[in-house]
Tab-separated table of C-alpha atoms in Angstrom:
chain	number	residue	atom	x	y	z
A	540	MET	CA	106.496	104.113	90.272
A	541	LEU	CA	107.034	106.246	93.851
A	542	VAL	CA	108.227	104.139	96.574
A	543	ALA	CA	108.451	105.346	100.150
A	544	CYS	CA	111.273	104.137	102.201
A	545	ILE	CA	111.575	103.997	105.883
A	546	ASP	CA	115.374	103.465	106.746
A	547	GLY	CA	114.607	102.574	110.418
A	548	ASP	CA	117.427	102.253	112.997
A	549	GLY	CA	120.259	100.187	113.594
A	550	ILE	CA	121.155	98.175	110.275
A	551	GLY	CA	117.853	99.308	108.831
A	552	PRO	CA	119.795	102.226	106.754
A	553	GLU	CA	122.119	99.696	105.318
A	554	LEU	CA	119.610	97.436	104.221
A	555	VAL	CA	117.209	99.403	102.813
A	556	GLY	CA	119.942	100.829	100.912
A	557	SER	CA	121.033	97.580	99.775
A	558	ALA	CA	117.238	96.785	98.871
A	559	ARG	CA	117.380	100.104	96.843
A	560	GLN	CA	120.100	99.472	94.625
A	561	VAL	CA	118.697	96.041	93.629
A	562	LEU	CA	115.227	97.871	92.889
A	563	ALA	CA	116.631	100.434	91.055
A	564	ALA	CA	118.995	97.986	89.061
A	565	ALA	CA	115.916	95.401	88.140
A	566	ALA	CA	113.725	98.222	87.187
A	567	ASP	CA	115.804	99.860	84.943
A	568	ALA	CA	116.733	96.444	83.263
A	569	ASP	CA	113.062	95.900	83.106
A	570	GLY	CA	112.260	99.874	81.676
A	571	ILE	CA	110.711	100.581	85.099
A	572	ALA	CA	110.790	104.007	86.158
A	573	ILE	CA	110.926	104.247	89.743
A	574	GLU	CA	111.676	107.070	92.360
A	575	PHE	CA	112.383	106.825	95.822
A	576	ALA	CA	111.152	109.238	98.623
A	577	ASP	CA	112.393	109.226	102.336
A	578	GLU	CA	110.095	108.954	105.053
A	579	PRO	CA	111.544	109.048	108.899
A	580	GLY	CA	110.207	106.757	111.385
A	581	GLY	CA	111.474	104.513	114.024
A	582	ALA	CA	113.117	104.929	117.350
A	583	ARG	CA	115.906	107.675	116.310
A	584	THR	CA	112.501	109.561	114.670
A	585	PHE	CA	110.881	109.214	118.335
A	586	THR	CA	113.898	110.811	120.446
A	587	GLU	CA	114.035	113.666	117.919
A	588	THR	CA	110.194	114.386	117.528
A	589	GLY	CA	108.360	112.749	120.289
A	590	ALA	CA	106.493	110.501	117.774
A	591	PRO	CA	107.741	107.398	115.767
A	592	LEU	CA	106.550	108.809	112.333
A	593	ALA	CA	106.293	112.125	110.751
A	594	GLU	CA	103.332	114.173	110.773
A	595	GLY	CA	100.511	112.953	108.020
A	596	ALA	CA	102.780	110.202	107.050
A	597	LEU	CA	99.976	107.342	107.163
A	598	GLU	CA	97.948	109.369	104.812
A	599	ARG	CA	100.769	109.669	102.405
A	600	PHE	CA	101.262	105.986	102.565
A	601	ARG	CA	97.812	105.654	101.542
A	602	THR	CA	97.421	107.847	99.200
A	603	THR	CA	100.661	109.457	97.576
A	604	TYR	CA	103.052	106.240	97.168
A	605	ASP	CA	102.545	103.355	95.220
A	606	ALA	CA	104.581	101.289	97.665
A	607	VAL	CA	106.112	101.417	100.920
A	608	LEU	CA	109.550	99.640	101.735
A	609	LYS	CA	110.336	99.712	105.707
A	610	GLY	CA	113.731	98.962	107.308
A	611	PRO	CA	113.736	97.359	110.821
A	612	VAL	CA	113.025	99.985	113.915
A	613	GLY	CA	113.536	99.950	117.313
A	614	LEU	CA	116.571	100.485	119.649
A	615	PRO	CA	116.774	98.957	123.301
A	616	GLU	CA	117.405	101.789	125.208
A	617	VAL	CA	114.233	103.741	123.809
A	618	ARG	CA	111.472	102.896	126.019
A	619	HIS	CA	108.210	104.319	127.204
A	620	PRO	CA	108.044	104.474	131.280
A	621	ASP	CA	106.241	101.116	131.389
A	622	GLY	CA	109.097	99.405	130.106
A	623	THR	CA	107.744	98.666	126.452
A	624	GLU	CA	109.516	100.019	123.290
A	625	ALA	CA	109.242	103.281	122.092
A	626	GLY	CA	109.694	104.152	118.506
A	627	VAL	CA	108.714	100.844	117.068
A	628	LEU	CA	106.026	100.805	114.030
A	629	GLY	CA	103.984	97.566	114.337
A	630	GLY	CA	100.676	98.813	115.689
A	631	VAL	CA	101.317	102.408	114.232
A	632	LEU	CA	101.536	100.920	110.718
A	633	ARG	CA	99.327	97.643	111.006
A	634	ASN	CA	96.309	99.363	112.868
A	635	GLY	CA	96.571	102.557	111.266
A	636	LEU	CA	96.737	101.427	107.376
A	637	ASP	CA	94.433	98.348	108.173
A	638	THR	CA	97.087	95.959	106.895
A	639	TYR	CA	95.789	92.807	108.550
A	640	ALA	CA	97.227	90.080	106.509
A	641	ASN	CA	101.263	89.799	107.657
A	642	VAL	CA	102.397	87.407	104.916
A	643	ARG	CA	105.645	85.708	105.587
A	644	PRO	CA	107.114	83.298	103.188
A	645	VAL	CA	109.728	80.579	104.440
A	646	ARG	CA	111.741	79.240	101.968
A	647	LEU	CA	114.888	77.291	101.968
A	648	LEU	CA	117.162	78.467	99.033
A	649	PRO	CA	119.740	76.184	97.659
A	650	GLY	CA	123.182	76.004	99.053
A	651	VAL	CA	122.215	77.663	102.226
A	652	ARG	CA	121.689	74.220	104.346
A	653	GLU	CA	121.112	70.602	104.274
A	654	ALA	CA	117.591	69.802	105.220
A	655	SER	CA	115.647	66.189	105.259
A	656	SER	CA	112.588	67.841	103.866
A	657	PRO	CA	111.876	70.765	101.121
A	658	ILE	CA	110.879	73.859	102.806
A	659	ASP	CA	108.402	76.245	101.075
A	660	TYR	CA	105.317	77.564	102.966
A	661	VAL	CA	103.865	80.861	103.800
A	662	ILE	CA	102.772	81.996	107.147
A	663	VAL	CA	99.699	84.314	106.936
A	664	ARG	CA	99.604	86.254	110.566
A	665	GLU	CA	96.636	87.973	111.267
A	666	ASN	CA	97.987	91.563	112.026
A	667	THR	CA	95.545	93.752	113.448
A	668	GLU	CA	93.871	91.787	116.369
A	669	GLY	CA	94.698	88.974	118.803
A	670	LEU	CA	96.963	89.357	121.611
A	671	TYR	CA	98.904	92.168	120.222
A	672	LEU	CA	95.855	94.410	120.094
A	673	SER	CA	96.479	94.851	123.668
A	674	ARG	CA	99.761	96.840	122.646
A	675	GLY	CA	99.795	99.912	124.982
A	676	SER	CA	96.658	99.033	126.952
A	677	GLY	CA	97.363	96.367	129.027
A	678	VAL	CA	96.558	97.088	132.692
A	679	ARG	CA	99.085	96.268	135.730
A	680	ASN	CA	100.019	96.910	139.340
A	681	ALA	CA	102.992	95.844	141.815
A	682	HIS	CA	100.885	92.514	142.240
A	683	ALA	CA	99.276	91.435	138.784
A	684	ALA	CA	99.189	92.426	135.065
A	685	SER	CA	96.794	91.439	132.343
A	686	ASP	CA	96.671	91.914	128.494
A	687	GLN	CA	93.557	90.926	126.582
A	688	LEU	CA	93.290	88.734	123.462
A	689	LEU	CA	90.528	90.016	121.099
A	690	MET	CA	89.255	88.193	118.014
A	691	THR	CA	86.281	89.696	115.765
A	692	ARG	CA	84.306	87.578	113.171
A	693	VAL	CA	85.117	90.192	110.662
A	694	GLY	CA	88.976	90.151	111.313
A	695	VAL	CA	88.999	86.105	111.382
A	696	GLU	CA	86.853	86.000	108.240
A	697	ARG	CA	89.285	88.266	106.013
A	698	ILE	CA	92.409	86.575	107.318
A	699	ALA	CA	91.128	83.102	106.571
A	700	ARG	CA	89.760	84.059	103.251
A	701	PHE	CA	93.164	85.940	102.418
A	702	ALA	CA	95.038	82.587	103.182
A	703	PHE	CA	92.645	80.517	101.085
A	704	GLU	CA	93.015	82.853	97.943
A	705	LEU	CA	96.905	82.803	98.424
A	706	ALA	CA	96.955	78.820	98.431
A	707	ARG	CA	94.928	78.872	95.276
A	708	LYS	CA	97.473	80.707	93.522
A	709	ARG	CA	100.765	78.676	94.908
A	710	ALA	CA	101.766	75.229	93.866
A	711	GLY	CA	100.832	73.320	96.722
A	712	ALA	CA	102.845	72.044	99.487
A	713	PRO	CA	106.495	70.852	98.480
A	714	LYS	CA	106.117	67.339	99.775
A	715	ASP	CA	102.864	66.172	98.059
A	716	GLY	CA	101.749	68.991	95.768
A	717	VAL	CA	98.499	69.200	97.515
A	718	ARG	CA	97.200	73.136	97.924
A	719	ARG	CA	96.602	73.098	101.624
A	720	VAL	CA	95.813	75.691	104.251
A	721	THR	CA	96.767	74.896	108.101
A	722	CYS	CA	94.858	76.545	110.807
A	723	VAL	CA	97.089	76.832	113.781
A	724	ASP	CA	95.433	77.676	117.113
A	725	LYS	CA	94.736	76.429	120.569
A	726	SER	CA	90.937	75.730	120.443
A	727	ASN	CA	91.449	72.954	123.026
A	728	VAL	CA	92.404	75.359	125.696
A	729	LEU	CA	91.078	79.131	124.788
A	730	ARG	CA	87.510	80.023	123.672
A	731	SER	CA	89.132	82.840	121.661
A	732	PHE	CA	90.703	80.064	119.321
A	733	ALA	CA	87.953	77.828	119.130
A	734	PHE	CA	86.123	80.961	117.857
A	735	PHE	CA	88.877	81.498	115.196
A	736	CYS	CA	88.834	77.759	114.432
A	737	ALA	CA	85.092	77.836	113.954
A	738	ILE	CA	85.011	80.566	111.650
A	739	PHE	CA	87.897	79.162	109.640
A	740	ASP	CA	85.764	76.081	109.015
A	741	GLU	CA	82.967	78.250	107.619
A	742	VAL	CA	85.102	80.086	105.400
A	743	ALA	CA	87.079	76.503	104.215
A	744	ALA	CA	83.812	75.088	103.182
A	745	GLN	CA	83.769	77.692	100.122
A	746	TYR	CA	87.172	76.577	98.898
A	747	PRO	CA	86.688	73.086	98.319
A	748	ASP	CA	89.952	73.177	96.001
A	749	VAL	CA	92.026	73.553	98.720
A	750	GLU	CA	92.481	71.199	101.519
A	751	ALA	CA	91.713	72.457	105.051
A	752	ASP	CA	94.322	71.089	107.909
A	753	TYR	CA	94.745	71.674	111.276
A	754	ARG	CA	97.510	71.925	114.141
A	755	TYR	CA	97.440	73.083	117.828
A	756	THR	CA	100.117	75.689	118.240
A	757	ASP	CA	102.634	73.525	120.461
A	758	ALA	CA	102.291	70.667	117.526
A	759	ALA	CA	102.896	73.150	114.719
A	760	ALA	CA	106.050	74.245	116.367
A	761	HIS	CA	107.267	70.564	116.138
A	762	ASP	CA	105.922	70.030	112.761
A	763	LEU	CA	107.427	72.906	111.400
A	764	VAL	CA	110.628	71.605	112.207
A	765	ALA	CA	110.162	67.788	111.988
A	766	ASP	CA	107.839	67.946	108.526
A	767	PRO	CA	108.191	71.389	107.014
A	768	GLY	CA	107.353	69.766	103.492
A	769	HIS	CA	103.690	68.979	104.445
A	770	PHE	CA	102.853	72.922	104.766
A	771	ASP	CA	101.653	75.209	102.241
A	772	VAL	CA	100.064	78.285	103.677
A	773	VAL	CA	99.451	78.586	107.455
A	774	VAL	CA	97.072	80.873	108.970
A	775	THR	CA	96.998	81.680	112.770
A	776	GLU	CA	96.435	84.569	115.256
A	777	ASN	CA	98.824	87.510	115.709
A	778	PHE	CA	101.041	86.528	118.478
A	779	VAL	CA	101.135	82.779	117.222
A	780	GLY	CA	102.331	83.967	113.794
A	781	ASP	CA	105.033	86.006	115.079
A	782	MET	CA	106.576	83.186	117.041
A	783	LEU	CA	106.014	80.468	114.069
A	784	SER	CA	107.789	82.553	111.851
A	785	ASP	CA	110.924	83.083	113.835
A	786	LEU	CA	110.753	79.314	114.402
A	787	GLY	CA	110.613	78.740	110.566
A	788	ALA	CA	113.293	81.136	109.855
A	789	ALA	CA	115.608	79.241	112.139
A	790	THR	CA	115.205	76.259	109.738
A	791	VAL	CA	116.268	78.016	106.380
A	792	GLY	CA	119.258	80.029	107.500
A	793	GLY	CA	117.777	82.657	109.867
A	794	LEU	CA	115.889	85.734	110.246
A	795	GLY	CA	118.060	87.506	107.445
A	796	MET	CA	116.703	85.306	104.921
A	797	CYS	CA	112.914	85.812	105.426
A	798	PRO	CA	110.877	88.927	104.172
A	799	SER	CA	107.382	89.801	104.783
A	800	GLY	CA	104.652	92.023	103.217
A	801	ASN	CA	101.719	93.546	105.397
A	802	ILE	CA	98.809	93.911	102.938
A	803	GLY	CA	95.329	95.549	103.343
A	804	ASP	CA	92.472	96.407	100.947
A	805	THR	CA	93.918	99.788	100.449
A	806	ALA	CA	97.496	99.996	101.595
A	807	ALA	CA	100.629	97.685	102.036
A	808	TYR	CA	104.145	97.682	103.400
A	809	PHE	CA	107.101	95.293	103.053
A	810	GLU	CA	110.021	94.673	105.695
A	811	PRO	CA	112.041	92.190	107.002
A	812	VAL	CA	110.903	90.293	109.741
A	813	HIS	CA	113.541	90.478	112.109
A	814	GLY	CA	114.639	93.855	114.550
A	815	SER	CA	117.286	96.391	114.122
A	816	ALA	CA	120.236	94.433	115.206
A	817	PRO	CA	122.150	97.564	116.495
A	818	SER	CA	125.222	95.890	117.601
A	819	LEU	CA	125.666	94.993	113.654
A	820	ALA	CA	124.975	98.393	112.592
A	821	GLY	CA	127.896	99.954	110.809
A	822	THR	CA	129.955	96.429	110.663
A	823	GLY	CA	129.045	95.554	107.070
A	824	ARG	CA	127.956	92.284	108.121
A	825	ALA	CA	124.357	92.393	108.051
A	826	ASN	CA	122.648	90.045	105.683
A	827	PRO	CA	120.344	92.254	103.525
A	828	THR	CA	118.535	89.146	101.957
A	829	SER	CA	115.216	89.588	103.846
A	830	GLN	CA	115.137	93.410	102.803
A	831	ILE	CA	116.005	92.612	99.133
A	832	ARG	CA	113.138	89.890	99.046
A	833	SER	CA	110.535	92.263	100.771
A	834	ALA	CA	111.427	94.312	97.776
A	835	ALA	CA	110.539	91.930	95.502
A	836	MET	CA	107.294	91.161	97.326
A	837	LEU	CA	106.590	95.064	97.057
A	838	LEU	CA	107.093	94.651	93.312
A	839	GLU	CA	104.632	91.662	92.881
A	840	HIS	CA	102.041	93.463	94.899
A	841	VAL	CA	101.803	96.655	92.783
A	842	GLY	CA	101.707	94.217	89.535
A	843	ALA	CA	105.454	94.225	88.572
A	844	THR	CA	105.666	90.708	88.781
A	845	ALA	CA	108.029	89.621	86.138
A	846	THR	CA	110.593	91.947	87.795
A	847	ALA	CA	109.816	90.538	91.176
A	848	GLN	CA	110.498	86.969	89.942
A	849	ARG	CA	113.922	88.188	88.422
A	850	ILE	CA	114.979	89.500	91.629
A	851	GLU	CA	113.973	86.383	93.815
A	852	SER	CA	115.802	84.021	90.836
A	853	ALA	CA	118.936	86.420	91.260
A	854	VAL	CA	118.641	85.764	94.984
A	855	THR	CA	118.544	82.081	94.602
A	856	ALA	CA	121.131	81.955	92.285
A	857	ALA	CA	123.696	83.759	94.202
A	858	TYR	CA	123.064	81.315	96.965
A	859	ALA	CA	122.978	78.234	94.832
A	860	GLU	CA	126.316	79.427	93.210
A	861	GLY	CA	128.015	79.906	96.255
A	862	ALA	CA	128.502	83.526	95.746
A	863	VAL	CA	126.745	84.143	99.111
A	864	ARG	CA	127.664	81.812	102.142
A	865	LEU	CA	126.381	82.225	105.459
A	866	ARG	CA	128.508	82.266	108.706
A	867	PRO	CA	126.821	80.048	111.669
A	868	ASP	CA	125.668	83.214	112.981
A	869	GLY	CA	123.693	83.810	109.719
A	870	THR	CA	125.720	86.927	108.532
A	871	PRO	CA	127.093	86.642	104.957
A	872	GLU	CA	130.795	86.029	104.573
A	873	CYS	CA	130.798	88.455	101.839
A	874	GLY	CA	129.314	91.068	103.660
A	875	THR	CA	126.238	93.289	103.139
A	876	ASP	CA	128.030	94.941	99.938
A	877	GLY	CA	129.034	91.579	98.584
A	878	VAL	CA	125.541	90.041	98.895
A	879	THR	CA	123.996	93.402	97.005
A	880	ARG	CA	126.822	93.079	94.243
A	881	ALA	CA	125.990	88.979	93.945
A	882	VAL	CA	122.026	89.812	93.774
A	883	ILE	CA	122.710	92.734	91.167
A	884	ASP	CA	125.320	90.872	88.990
A	885	ARG	CA	122.483	87.882	88.494
A	886	LEU	CA	119.824	90.343	87.585
């Protein structure tokens, strides 16, 4: 197996290094031959070359590698003249590879924190349309600014179908065991979201074995905190999904706990949900759990399901047994290397 690694910026190299160690140990134990190839990308690459990725990288991601593991990218001081971040890869990779499904599991591991309700759901965020399609193309002058939110039938149909297919593979919501897909929108206010909801209804009719559920965006923000056990799979627009996944992370120990996959029909890459946290770079305090669990998602995507599950089980055991404990700010008491070692010891 050939895995491309984008180290990224800030804490990215440390996190990717941790995940590579865990991947190598798990693959070796299961007799899987794995090789890593470095691909530069991010803000540092942008400052050096004027582009966030090396030439030809997108084509290599599609055709040369079995999978792509990406660290967080971006630095606050690296900006375009209009003030937006330069060297970030979200739009470049998601649209360039048409990885339309951003899959963000939110699961509370034992030993992390107390909760009144079990938490184990997945946010399926549409990744190529919505408000973020305006990235780099909004308009502004000294008096006003505008960004366009666009949804298409093809885009909504395929993300809704992805969500229902995912729900069929899961065990249901932890509170009641019901396989359920919750559509989150603002269809009571915006026509674009009413369009999203109407197409969701059409797709839901094709999955009578999965319950179709509904929340307005503001109500979803409340209920994901107040009653998270109700949720199984949540599907929503790009910008809304970005916000709600960070909210969900706060209920399970912080952004350092949450992995993600960006998945399309012909390509996929896997990364933490958080940014590059340059203030933590080099301190050894960053939590690599999100990157390690992203690596497990990568393995599952390429068919190494048993190895992926062993990594997830090892992460769970490291927290449950108290080998990894989090400070109030979400950083691990044992440091980045300590988390890595605790997971490898439990493989």
